[in-house]
Coordinates of C-alpha atoms and ligand atoms in Angstrom, one line a residue:
M1 CA 4.5 -20.8 22.0
L2 CA 4.1 -17.7 19.9
F3 CA 5.1 -18.2 16.3
D4 CA 8.4 -16.4 15.7
H5 CA 7.7 -15.0 12.3
E6 CA 11.1 -13.2 12.1
S7 CA 13.2 -16.3 12.3
A8 CA 10.8 -18.7 10.5
W9 CA 12.1 -17.4 7.1
A10 CA 15.7 -16.5 8.2
D11 CA 17.1 -19.7 9.7
E12 CA 17.3 -22.8 7.6
Q13 CA 16.9 -25.3 10.4
I14 CA 13.8 -23.5 11.8
Y15 CA 12.4 -23.2 8.2
N16 CA 12.9 -26.9 7.6
K17 CA 11.2 -27.9 10.8
I18 CA 8.2 -25.6 10.3
Y19 CA 8.0 -26.6 6.6
E20 CA 7.8 -30.3 7.3
N21 CA 5.1 -29.8 10.0
S22 CA 3.1 -27.4 7.8
I23 CA 2.9 -30.0 5.1
K24 CA 1.9 -32.8 7.5
F25 CA -0.4 -30.7 9.6
P26 CA -1.7 -27.8 7.5
N27 CA -4.6 -27.1 9.8
E28 CA -2.2 -26.6 12.7
F29 CA 0.0 -24.2 10.8
W30 CA -2.8 -22.1 9.5
T31 CA -4.6 -22.1 12.9
H32 CA -1.6 -20.1 14.2
H33 CA -2.1 -17.4 11.7
I34 CA -5.8 -16.9 11.7
K35 CA -5.2 -15.2 15.0
D36 CA -4.0 -12.1 13.2
I37 CA -7.5 -11.7 11.7
S38 CA -10.2 -9.8 13.7
W39 CA -13.2 -12.1 13.5
Q40 CA -16.9 -11.5 13.9
K41 CA -17.1 -15.2 14.3
E42 CA -14.1 -17.5 14.5
P43 CA -14.0 -20.3 11.9
D44 CA -14.6 -23.9 13.0
S45 CA -11.2 -24.8 11.5
A46 CA -8.5 -23.1 9.5
F47 CA -8.4 -26.0 7.0
D48 CA -10.8 -28.9 7.0
E49 CA -8.8 -31.7 5.3
I50 CA -11.9 -33.8 4.5
S51 CA -13.9 -31.1 2.8
E52 CA -10.8 -29.3 1.7
K53 CA -12.4 -26.1 2.9
W54 CA -10.6 -23.0 4.3
L55 CA -12.0 -21.0 7.3
S56 CA -15.3 -22.7 7.2
G57 CA -17.8 -21.0 9.4
G58 CA -15.7 -17.9 9.9
I59 CA -17.1 -14.4 9.5
S60 CA -15.1 -11.3 9.1
N61 CA -14.5 -8.5 6.6
V62 CA -11.3 -7.6 4.7
C63 CA -11.9 -3.8 4.8
Y64 CA -12.5 -4.0 8.6
N65 CA -9.2 -5.7 9.0
C66 CA -7.3 -3.3 6.8
V67 CA -8.9 0.0 7.8
D68 CA -11.3 0.1 10.7
R69 CA -9.3 -1.6 13.3
H70 CA -6.3 0.6 12.7
A71 CA -8.4 3.7 12.5
L72 CA -9.5 2.9 16.0
K73 CA -6.1 2.1 17.4
N74 CA -3.8 4.4 15.4
P75 CA -6.0 7.0 13.7
N76 CA -3.2 9.4 12.8
K77 CA -0.7 6.9 11.5
P78 CA -0.2 7.3 7.7
A79 CA -1.9 4.4 5.9
I80 CA -1.0 5.6 2.4
I81 CA 1.7 8.0 1.3
W82 CA 1.2 9.0 -2.4
Y83 CA 3.7 10.5 -4.7
G84 CA 2.7 11.8 -8.1
D85 CA 4.4 12.8 -11.3
E86 CA 6.1 15.9 -9.9
E87 CA 8.4 15.7 -7.0
N88 CA 6.3 17.9 -4.7
D89 CA 3.1 15.9 -5.5
R90 CA 2.7 14.2 -2.1
R91 CA -0.3 13.3 -0.1
E92 CA -0.5 11.5 3.2
I93 CA -3.6 9.7 4.1
S94 CA -4.0 8.6 7.8
F95 CA -5.9 5.5 8.7
S96 CA -8.8 7.7 10.0
K97 CA -8.8 9.7 6.7
L98 CA -8.7 6.4 4.7
L99 CA -11.7 5.2 6.6
D100 CA -13.5 8.5 5.7
I101 CA -12.7 8.1 2.0
V102 CA -13.7 4.4 2.0
T103 CA -16.9 5.1 3.8
K104 CA -17.7 7.8 1.3
I105 CA -17.1 5.6 -1.8
A106 CA -19.0 2.7 -0.1
S107 CA -21.9 5.1 0.5
I108 CA -21.9 6.3 -3.1
L109 CA -21.9 2.7 -4.4
K110 CA -24.8 1.8 -2.1
S111 CA -26.7 4.9 -3.2
R112 CA -26.3 3.6 -6.8
G113 CA -27.9 0.3 -5.8
I114 CA -24.7 -1.8 -5.6
K115 CA -25.2 -4.8 -3.4
K116 CA -23.2 -7.7 -2.1
G117 CA -21.9 -9.9 -5.0
D118 CA -22.2 -7.1 -7.6
V119 CA -19.2 -6.5 -9.8
V120 CA -17.6 -3.0 -9.7
G121 CA -15.1 -2.0 -12.3
I122 CA -12.1 0.2 -11.2
Y123 CA -10.1 2.0 -14.0
M124 CA -7.8 4.2 -12.1
P125 CA -4.1 5.1 -11.8
M126 CA -2.1 4.7 -8.6
V127 CA -3.9 7.3 -6.4
P128 CA -5.1 6.8 -2.8
E129 CA -8.8 6.8 -4.1
A130 CA -8.1 3.7 -6.2
I131 CA -7.0 1.8 -3.1
A132 CA -9.9 3.2 -1.2
A133 CA -12.3 2.1 -4.0
M134 CA -11.1 -1.5 -3.7
L135 CA -11.5 -1.4 0.1
A136 CA -15.0 0.2 -0.3
C137 CA -16.1 -2.8 -2.5
A138 CA -14.7 -5.2 0.1
R139 CA -16.6 -3.3 2.8
I140 CA -20.0 -3.7 1.2
G141 CA -19.3 -7.2 -0.2
A142 CA -19.1 -6.1 -3.8
I143 CA -16.5 -7.7 -6.0
H144 CA -13.9 -5.4 -7.5
L145 CA -12.6 -5.8 -11.0
V146 CA -9.5 -3.6 -11.5
I147 CA -8.6 -2.8 -15.1
F148 CA -5.0 -1.5 -15.5
A149 CA -5.1 2.2 -16.5
G150 CA -2.7 1.4 -19.4
F151 CA -5.3 -0.9 -21.1
S152 CA -7.1 0.4 -24.2
A153 CA -10.8 1.1 -24.5
E154 CA -11.4 -2.2 -26.1
A155 CA -9.6 -4.2 -23.4
L156 CA -11.6 -2.2 -20.8
A157 CA -14.9 -2.9 -22.5
Y158 CA -14.2 -6.7 -22.9
R159 CA -13.4 -7.1 -19.2
L160 CA -16.3 -5.0 -18.0
S161 CA -18.9 -6.8 -20.1
S162 CA -17.5 -10.3 -19.6
A163 CA -17.5 -9.9 -15.8
N164 CA -20.9 -8.2 -16.0
A165 CA -19.8 -5.1 -14.1
K166 CA -22.6 -2.9 -12.9
V167 CA -20.6 0.4 -12.5
L168 CA -17.2 1.8 -13.3
L169 CA -15.2 3.9 -10.8
T170 CA -12.7 6.1 -12.5
I171 CA -11.1 9.5 -12.9
N172 CA -10.7 11.6 -16.0
A173 CA -6.9 11.9 -16.4
F174 CA -3.6 11.7 -14.6
K175 CA 0.0 12.6 -15.4
R176 CA 2.9 10.2 -15.9
G177 CA 6.4 11.1 -17.1
G178 CA 5.3 14.7 -17.7
K179 CA 2.5 13.7 -20.1
E180 CA -1.2 13.6 -19.5
V181 CA -2.9 10.2 -19.7
N182 CA -6.5 10.7 -20.6
L183 CA -8.7 7.9 -19.3
S184 CA -12.0 9.6 -20.0
K185 CA -11.5 9.3 -23.8
N186 CA -11.4 5.5 -23.2
F187 CA -14.4 5.2 -21.0
D188 CA -16.3 7.6 -23.4
L189 CA -15.7 5.0 -26.1
L190 CA -17.5 2.3 -24.1
K191 CA -20.5 1.2 -26.1
S192 CA -22.3 -0.2 -23.1
D193 CA -24.7 1.7 -20.8
I194 CA -22.5 1.0 -17.7
K195 CA -22.9 3.7 -15.0
I196 CA -19.7 5.7 -14.6
I197 CA -18.9 7.2 -11.2
N198 CA -16.1 9.7 -11.4
L199 CA -14.1 9.9 -8.2
E200 CA -12.1 13.0 -9.2
N201 CA -13.8 15.4 -6.8
L202 CA -14.9 13.1 -4.1
E203 CA -15.5 16.0 -1.6
N204 CA -18.1 17.5 -3.8
Y205 CA -20.3 14.4 -3.8
K206 CA -23.4 14.7 -1.8
V207 CA -24.4 11.4 -0.4
E208 CA -25.9 10.2 2.9
L209 CA -23.0 8.3 4.6
T210 CA -23.6 4.8 5.9
N211 CA -21.1 3.0 8.0
E212 CA -22.5 -0.4 7.5
I213 CA -20.1 -3.3 6.9
N214 CA -21.2 -6.4 5.0
W215 CA -19.6 -9.3 6.8
Q216 CA -18.0 -11.9 4.6
N217 CA -17.8 -15.6 5.0
S218 CA -15.2 -18.0 3.6
E219 CA -17.1 -18.6 0.4
D220 CA -17.6 -14.9 -0.6
D221 CA -15.6 -13.4 -3.4
L222 CA -13.3 -10.4 -3.0
F223 CA -12.2 -9.6 -6.6
I224 CA -11.9 -10.6 -10.2
L225 CA -8.8 -9.9 -12.1
Y226 CA -8.1 -10.8 -15.7
T227 CA -4.7 -12.1 -16.7
S228 CA -3.3 -13.7 -19.9
G229 CA -3.3 -17.4 -20.7
S230 CA -2.8 -19.4 -23.8
S231 CA -6.1 -18.4 -25.4
G232 CA -7.0 -15.2 -27.3
N233 CA -9.3 -14.0 -24.5
P234 CA -8.0 -12.8 -21.2
K235 CA -8.4 -15.3 -18.4
K236 CA -10.8 -14.5 -15.6
I237 CA -9.3 -15.2 -12.1
V238 CA -11.5 -14.9 -9.0
H239 CA -10.2 -14.7 -5.4
S240 CA -12.1 -15.4 -2.3
A241 CA -12.2 -12.8 0.5
L242 CA -11.1 -14.5 3.7
P243 CA -8.8 -17.4 2.6
Y244 CA -7.0 -15.0 0.2
M245 CA -6.6 -12.5 3.0
L246 CA -5.1 -15.2 5.2
Y247 CA -2.6 -16.3 2.6
V248 CA -1.3 -12.9 1.4
T249 CA -1.0 -11.5 4.9
T250 CA 0.8 -14.6 6.3
T251 CA 3.3 -14.7 3.4
F252 CA 3.9 -11.0 3.8
K253 CA 4.5 -11.2 7.5
I254 CA 6.8 -14.2 7.4
I255 CA 8.7 -13.8 4.1
F256 CA 9.5 -10.1 4.6
G257 CA 9.8 -10.6 8.4
I258 CA 7.8 -7.4 9.0
K259 CA 8.1 -5.1 12.0
E260 CA 5.5 -2.7 13.3
D261 CA 7.4 0.4 12.3
D262 CA 8.3 -0.7 8.8
V263 CA 7.6 1.7 6.0
Y264 CA 6.8 -0.2 2.9
F265 CA 7.1 0.8 -0.8
C266 CA 6.0 -1.4 -3.6
T267 CA 6.3 0.0 -7.2
S268 CA 3.7 -2.2 -8.8
D269 CA 0.2 -1.0 -9.8
I270 CA -3.3 -2.0 -8.6
G271 CA -3.9 -3.2 -12.2
W272 CA -1.8 -6.3 -11.4
I273 CA -2.1 -8.9 -8.7
T274 CA 1.0 -7.5 -6.8
G275 CA -0.9 -4.2 -6.4
H276 CA -3.8 -6.1 -4.9
S277 CA -1.9 -8.5 -2.6
Y278 CA 1.1 -6.5 -1.6
I279 CA 0.3 -2.8 -2.1
T280 CA -3.2 -2.9 -0.7
Y281 CA -4.2 -5.8 1.4
A282 CA -1.1 -7.2 3.1
P283 CA 0.5 -4.0 4.4
L284 CA -2.7 -2.3 5.4
F285 CA -3.9 -5.5 7.2
Y286 CA -0.9 -5.1 9.5
G287 CA -1.4 -1.4 9.9
L288 CA 1.8 -0.5 8.0
T289 CA 2.3 2.6 5.9
T290 CA 2.1 1.7 2.2
V291 CA 3.9 4.2 -0.1
I292 CA 2.5 4.4 -3.7
F293 CA 3.8 6.2 -6.7
S294 CA 1.9 7.1 -9.9
G295 CA 4.7 8.8 -11.8
S296 CA 7.6 7.4 -13.8
P297 CA 10.8 6.3 -12.1
T298 CA 12.9 8.4 -14.5
Y299 CA 10.9 11.6 -14.5
P300 CA 12.0 14.3 -14.0
T301 CA 15.2 12.6 -13.0
A302 CA 16.2 8.9 -12.7
D303 CA 16.2 9.0 -8.9
R304 CA 12.5 9.1 -8.1
Y305 CA 12.5 5.8 -6.3
W306 CA 15.6 6.6 -4.3
K307 CA 14.4 10.0 -3.3
I308 CA 11.1 8.6 -2.1
I309 CA 12.9 5.9 -0.1
E310 CA 15.1 8.5 1.6
Q311 CA 12.3 11.0 2.3
E312 CA 9.8 8.4 3.7
K313 CA 12.4 6.3 5.5
V314 CA 11.4 3.2 3.6
S315 CA 12.6 -0.1 5.1
I316 CA 11.1 -2.6 2.7
F317 CA 11.2 -1.9 -1.1
Y318 CA 9.6 -4.3 -3.6
T319 CA 10.0 -3.8 -7.3
A320 CA 10.4 -5.6 -10.6
P321 CA 13.5 -6.7 -12.5
T322 CA 12.6 -4.6 -15.5
A323 CA 12.6 -1.5 -13.4
I324 CA 16.0 -2.5 -11.8
R325 CA 17.5 -3.1 -15.3
S326 CA 16.3 0.2 -16.6
L327 CA 17.6 2.2 -13.6
Q328 CA 20.9 0.2 -13.6
M329 CA 21.7 2.0 -16.9
F330 CA 22.0 5.3 -15.2
N331 CA 25.0 6.6 -13.2
K332 CA 25.3 5.1 -9.7
K333 CA 25.3 8.7 -8.5
F334 CA 21.5 8.7 -8.8
V335 CA 21.3 6.1 -6.1
K336 CA 24.4 7.1 -4.1
D337 CA 23.3 10.7 -3.6
H338 CA 20.5 9.4 -1.4
D339 CA 20.6 8.1 2.1
L340 CA 19.1 4.6 1.8
S341 CA 20.5 3.3 5.1
L342 CA 17.1 2.5 6.6
L343 CA 16.4 -0.1 3.9
R344 CA 16.3 -3.5 5.4
I345 CA 14.8 -5.7 2.7
L346 CA 14.6 -5.6 -1.1
G347 CA 12.1 -7.6 -3.1
S348 CA 11.8 -8.6 -6.7
V349 CA 8.7 -9.9 -8.5
G350 CA 7.2 -10.5 -11.9
E351 CA 9.9 -12.2 -14.0
P352 CA 13.2 -14.0 -13.5
I353 CA 15.9 -11.6 -12.3
N354 CA 19.1 -11.9 -14.1
K355 CA 22.5 -12.0 -12.3
S356 CA 23.7 -8.6 -13.3
A357 CA 20.5 -6.9 -12.1
W358 CA 20.5 -8.9 -8.9
K359 CA 24.1 -7.9 -8.2
W360 CA 23.4 -4.2 -8.9
Y361 CA 20.3 -4.3 -6.7
F362 CA 22.2 -6.0 -3.8
E363 CA 25.4 -3.9 -4.0
T364 CA 24.3 -0.4 -5.2
V365 CA 20.8 -0.1 -3.8
G366 CA 21.1 -2.4 -0.7
N367 CA 24.7 -1.6 0.0
K368 CA 25.2 -5.4 0.6
K369 CA 23.1 -5.1 3.8
C370 CA 19.7 -6.2 2.5
P371 CA 18.6 -9.7 1.4
I372 CA 17.0 -9.8 -2.0
M373 CA 13.6 -11.5 -1.7
D374 CA 13.1 -12.9 -5.3
T375 CA 9.5 -13.9 -4.9
W376 CA 7.9 -16.2 -7.4
W377 CA 4.1 -16.3 -7.7
Q378 CA 1.2 -15.7 -10.1
T379 CA -2.2 -14.1 -10.3
E380 CA -3.7 -17.6 -9.7
T381 CA -1.7 -18.3 -6.6
G382 CA -2.9 -15.1 -4.8
G383 CA 0.3 -14.6 -3.0
I384 CA 4.0 -15.5 -2.9
V385 CA 4.7 -19.2 -3.4
I386 CA 8.5 -19.4 -3.6
A387 CA 11.1 -17.1 -2.0
P388 CA 14.7 -17.4 -0.8
L389 CA 15.4 -17.4 2.9
R390 CA 16.1 -14.0 4.3
S391 CA 19.9 -14.0 4.5
L392 CA 22.9 -12.1 3.1
H393 CA 24.3 -15.3 1.7
Q394 CA 21.8 -15.9 -1.1
K395 CA 22.4 -17.4 -4.5
P396 CA 21.8 -14.6 -7.0
A397 CA 18.8 -15.2 -9.2
V398 CA 17.5 -18.4 -7.6
A399 CA 14.0 -18.1 -6.3
G400 CA 14.3 -20.4 -3.3
R401 CA 12.0 -22.4 -1.1
P402 CA 8.3 -23.1 -1.1
F403 CA 6.2 -21.2 1.4
F404 CA 4.9 -23.1 4.4
G405 CA 2.0 -25.4 3.6
I406 CA 2.8 -25.5 -0.1
K407 CA 4.0 -28.8 -1.6
T408 CA 5.9 -28.0 -4.9
N409 CA 7.4 -30.4 -7.3
I410 CA 9.0 -30.3 -10.7
I411 CA 7.6 -32.7 -13.3
Y412 CA 8.8 -32.7 -16.9
S413 CA 10.7 -29.5 -16.1
E414 CA 7.4 -27.8 -15.0
L415 CA 6.8 -26.4 -11.6
I416 CA 3.6 -27.8 -10.1
I417 CA 1.9 -27.6 -6.7
E418 CA 0.5 -30.8 -5.3
N419 CA -1.7 -29.7 -2.5
K420 CA -4.1 -27.0 -1.6
W421 CA -3.3 -23.6 0.0
P422 CA -5.6 -20.7 1.0
G423 CA -4.5 -18.3 -1.7
I424 CA -5.4 -20.5 -4.7
C425 CA -7.9 -18.8 -7.0
K426 CA -11.5 -20.1 -7.0
T427 CA -11.4 -20.4 -10.8
S428 CA -8.6 -23.1 -10.7
K429 CA -10.1 -26.5 -11.3
S430 CA -9.9 -28.8 -8.3
H431 CA -7.5 -31.2 -10.0
E432 CA -5.0 -33.0 -7.9
V433 CA -2.1 -30.8 -9.0
F434 CA -1.9 -27.1 -9.9
K435 CA 0.2 -26.6 -13.1
T436 CA 2.1 -23.3 -13.1
G437 CA 3.2 -23.2 -16.8
D438 CA 6.7 -22.2 -15.6
G439 CA 9.9 -24.1 -16.1
A440 CA 12.0 -24.8 -13.0
I441 CA 15.0 -26.8 -11.9
Y442 CA 16.5 -27.6 -8.5
D443 CA 19.6 -25.9 -7.4
G444 CA 20.5 -27.9 -4.3
N445 CA 17.5 -27.5 -2.0
D446 CA 16.4 -24.4 -3.9
I447 CA 14.1 -24.0 -6.8
K448 CA 15.3 -21.9 -9.8
I449 CA 12.6 -20.6 -12.2
S450 CA 13.5 -20.5 -15.8
G451 CA 10.4 -18.8 -17.2
R452 CA 7.2 -19.6 -19.0
M453 CA 6.8 -22.9 -20.9
D454 CA 3.5 -21.9 -22.5
D455 CA 2.3 -19.2 -24.9
V456 CA 2.6 -16.4 -22.5
I457 CA 5.1 -13.5 -22.9
N458 CA 6.3 -11.5 -20.0
I459 CA 7.1 -8.0 -21.2
S460 CA 8.4 -5.7 -18.4
G461 CA 6.7 -8.0 -15.9
H462 CA 3.4 -7.6 -17.8
R463 CA 1.9 -11.0 -18.6
L464 CA 0.5 -11.0 -22.1
G465 CA -0.7 -14.0 -24.2
T466 CA 0.7 -14.5 -27.7
A467 CA -2.8 -15.4 -28.8
E468 CA -4.0 -11.9 -27.7
F469 CA -1.3 -10.3 -29.9
E470 CA -2.2 -12.6 -32.8
C471 CA -5.9 -11.7 -32.6
A472 CA -5.0 -8.0 -32.7
I473 CA -2.6 -8.5 -35.7
N474 CA -5.0 -10.8 -37.6
K475 CA -7.7 -8.1 -37.5
I476 CA -5.7 -6.1 -40.1
N477 CA -7.1 -6.5 -43.6
E478 CA -3.7 -7.1 -45.2
V479 CA -2.9 -9.9 -42.8
K480 CA -3.8 -13.5 -43.5
E481 CA -2.4 -15.0 -40.3
S482 CA 0.3 -14.5 -37.7
A483 CA 2.3 -16.3 -35.0
V484 CA 3.8 -14.4 -32.1
V485 CA 6.6 -15.7 -29.9
A486 CA 8.8 -14.3 -27.2
V487 CA 12.5 -13.2 -27.6
P488 CA 14.8 -11.9 -24.9
D489 CA 15.2 -8.2 -24.4
E490 CA 17.9 -6.5 -22.3
I491 CA 15.5 -4.2 -20.4
K492 CA 12.1 -5.6 -20.7
G493 CA 13.1 -9.2 -20.1
Q494 CA 11.1 -10.4 -23.1
T495 CA 9.6 -8.8 -26.1
A496 CA 7.2 -10.0 -28.9
F497 CA 8.4 -11.3 -32.3
A498 CA 5.6 -11.6 -34.9
F499 CA 5.7 -13.8 -37.9
V500 CA 3.2 -12.4 -40.3
V501 CA 1.7 -13.9 -43.5
L502 CA 0.1 -11.3 -45.8
N503 CA -2.7 -11.5 -48.2
D504 CA -2.1 -10.3 -51.7
N505 CA -1.9 -6.6 -51.2
K506 CA -0.5 -3.4 -52.5
N507 CA 0.1 -1.6 -49.2
S508 CA 3.7 -0.7 -48.3
I509 CA 5.5 -2.6 -45.6
P510 CA 6.0 0.5 -43.4
D511 CA 2.2 1.1 -43.6
I512 CA 1.5 -2.4 -42.6
I513 CA 3.9 -2.2 -39.7
K514 CA 2.2 1.0 -38.5
K515 CA -1.2 -0.8 -38.7
I516 CA 0.2 -3.7 -36.7
I517 CA 1.4 -1.3 -34.0
K518 CA -1.9 0.6 -34.0
S519 CA -4.0 -2.5 -33.8
T520 CA -2.2 -4.0 -30.8
R521 CA -2.3 -0.7 -29.1
N522 CA -6.0 -0.2 -29.6
I523 CA -7.0 -3.8 -28.8
I524 CA -4.7 -4.5 -25.9
G525 CA -2.9 -1.2 -24.9
P526 CA 0.4 0.6 -25.3
I527 CA 2.3 -2.1 -23.3
A528 CA 1.6 -4.6 -26.0
K529 CA 4.0 -3.9 -28.8
A530 CA 5.7 -6.4 -31.1
D531 CA 9.2 -5.1 -31.4
F532 CA 10.1 -7.4 -34.4
V533 CA 8.0 -8.4 -37.4
A534 CA 9.1 -10.9 -40.0
F535 CA 7.0 -11.4 -43.1
V536 CA 6.7 -15.0 -44.3
P537 CA 4.8 -16.7 -47.1
D538 CA 3.6 -19.5 -44.9
L539 CA 3.8 -20.7 -41.2
P540 CA 5.0 -24.1 -40.1
K541 CA 2.0 -26.2 -39.2
T542 CA 1.1 -29.7 -38.0
R543 CA -1.0 -32.0 -40.2
S544 CA -4.1 -30.9 -38.4
G545 CA -3.3 -27.2 -39.2
K546 CA -1.9 -26.1 -35.8
I547 CA 0.9 -23.5 -35.9
V548 CA 4.1 -25.0 -34.4
R549 CA 5.0 -22.1 -32.2
H550 CA 7.8 -23.8 -30.3
L551 CA 9.7 -24.1 -33.5
L552 CA 9.1 -20.5 -34.4
R553 CA 10.3 -19.5 -31.0
D554 CA 13.6 -21.4 -31.7
V555 CA 13.9 -19.7 -35.0
A556 CA 13.3 -16.2 -33.6
N557 CA 15.8 -16.9 -30.9
N558 CA 18.3 -18.1 -33.5
R559 CA 18.7 -21.5 -31.9
K560 CA 20.7 -24.2 -33.8
N561 CA 18.7 -27.3 -32.7
L562 CA 15.1 -26.8 -33.7
S563 CA 12.5 -28.6 -31.7
E564 CA 9.4 -30.4 -33.1
I565 CA 10.6 -30.4 -36.8
H566 CA 9.1 -33.9 -37.2
S567 CA 5.6 -32.6 -36.5
V568 CA 5.7 -30.0 -39.4
A569 CA 3.6 -30.9 -42.5
N570 CA 5.1 -28.1 -44.6
P571 CA 8.9 -28.1 -43.9
K572 CA 9.6 -25.4 -46.5
A573 CA 7.9 -23.0 -44.1
I574 CA 10.8 -23.6 -41.6
E575 CA 13.3 -22.3 -44.2
F576 CA 11.1 -19.3 -45.0
A577 CA 10.9 -18.5 -41.3
K578 CA 14.7 -18.7 -40.8
I579 CA 15.4 -16.3 -43.7
A580 CA 12.6 -13.9 -42.6
A581 CA 13.8 -14.0 -39.0
S582 CA 17.3 -13.0 -40.1
Q583 CA 15.8 -10.0 -41.9
A584 CA 13.2 -9.1 -39.3
I585 CA 12.1 -5.5 -39.1
F586 CA 12.8 -3.7 -35.8
C587 CA 9.6 -1.8 -35.2
P588 CA 10.9 1.0 -33.0
D589 CA 13.2 2.1 -35.9
M590 CA 10.2 1.9 -38.2
C591 CA 8.2 4.2 -35.9
R592 CA 10.8 6.9 -36.2
L593 CA 10.5 6.9 -40.1
Ligands
LIG1 C1 6.6 -14.8 -13.8 C2 2.9 -11.8 -11.0 C3 10.6 -15.7 -12.2 C4 6.3 -16.3 -13.9 C5 3.1 -11.9 -9.5 C6 4.8 -16.4 -13.5 C7 8.5 -14.9 -12.1 C8 4.3 -15.1 -14.0 C9 8.7 -14.3 -10.8 C10 3.0 -14.6 -13.3 C11 10.0 -14.6 -10.2 C12 6.7 -13.9 -11.4 N1 10.9 -15.3 -10.9 N2 9.4 -15.5 -12.8 N3 10.3 -14.1 -9.0 N4 7.6 -13.7 -10.4 N5 7.2 -14.5 -12.5 O1 0.2 -13.6 -13.0 O2 6.4 -16.6 -15.3 O3 1.3 -11.3 -13.5 O4 4.1 -17.5 -14.1 O5 1.8 -12.6 -11.4 O6 5.3 -14.1 -13.8 O7 2.6 -13.4 -13.7 P1 1.4 -12.7 -12.9

């Protein structure tokens, strides 16, 4: 029997049956789905339960599956439709054109001596060449390392050197929200001798073209991506080529119930995992048109998304709660003036979606006709792990059910995964369980995610470590030490609240605040900004000198019952923190001074 991917995630009884089987017989479930992949050599098994290996013996290539096979079958179908900052900035790249661009970039990389297993940095905005660059790496077996174009020179340099990247693919500048974003000033600051390949005028590059594909096996790596964890340094995540491809494409097909003529628009960025899994690899693998946008949703007017959906006849739209909340503030007319009737499915990712945003998304954007796929997952999981069943009777803001083959559990309020799945990153230790760091509760048979339990802040869907903020703040001469915690924000979901202890100094508070803002901007990037700063004489610490951040989080959030008071060796610091928090300085006001 053919697997009916449209009803598998839409009908509760069918879901339950497939789910139970997929947990008991994972090899059987995944064997169904490896058929979507074009193999050079088929694997011996989808999942070998004894060795816990995925796709062992299989040989294929991710780029071949996403580009070549569609360029052969449907050469003129648009693979990528790009919109830029101005409304008439539009480019359409067919599958055959995409193959040309990918081949050209792959040939340039080869001519520069890049071989299988070499790491290639990509520091580019959302332009078709950025996606082609990722695919070109996959084609020759190089490992791509995308660095979000909003990161600073220092963040770029750290990632390139710690991953030992051999070259950097980039362009000089791009426009967003009517302003020019200059990337070249950042890569010019790099103190390393890394070779820079500027893809701005690709047509002018003279290079001998080579069509060669480097076939990948199940052990080969596809990419490295840095994310934030609880330490001061970004966390390196590595994903394998073939098992990762199997996972993202299967989740995409089943959860969104894709159809051949779907036009798909995801507003994320290749700098994040969503831009890898669900802008680049999953839609192109199935030969769908992926719409990308490098502008700002509110420039020149707050209807850019809705206009693009109307013009391109988008049927699946995938965005983040922070974007929904910021667009919800505008008059409904911005949405209602556009014909969005071809939308079939709406997706949300990156942070918990609140009820009011959910309702607005469902009613105003989806016209009560589109299920909201609130998808929970992480850089580490490769693809979607939890999503609600596709129905118009969903519970608002409840993530839903685990994907087939994934055994979730909630232990001490934390969501964990108890078995192996093909999308798990290679860098995760092969412990028995995979800890997510997210709090969760059951709501009937559904899982509801409450948010991070560790020292990670989610600002506008951007995952940032409090320790990264602290490192940047502590670099300022006047600062002795600091502790950064998350507080809620109406639009961004969360924002950073910094408790700062100063050395004896004579500098004025506005000057110190400006230095704090500048330092986080230079070391991490403009997305990392502490909105609140509270100056304290001391921080609450344990007897062994560890800052008690949970307690500071309670104080910053104005909670009555403080946790972990018993572990504090200097209780006076709690009182200081309370007073300072009530008088915290709101930095955006400060910037206007
Ligand atoms: C959060 C992004 C609630 C969560 C794909 C997770 C979510 C972190 C959701 C991973 C959701 C992502 N509901 N929270 N639907 N999706 N998160 O690695 O805290 O950038 O651990 O991956 O985002 O962020 P990352």
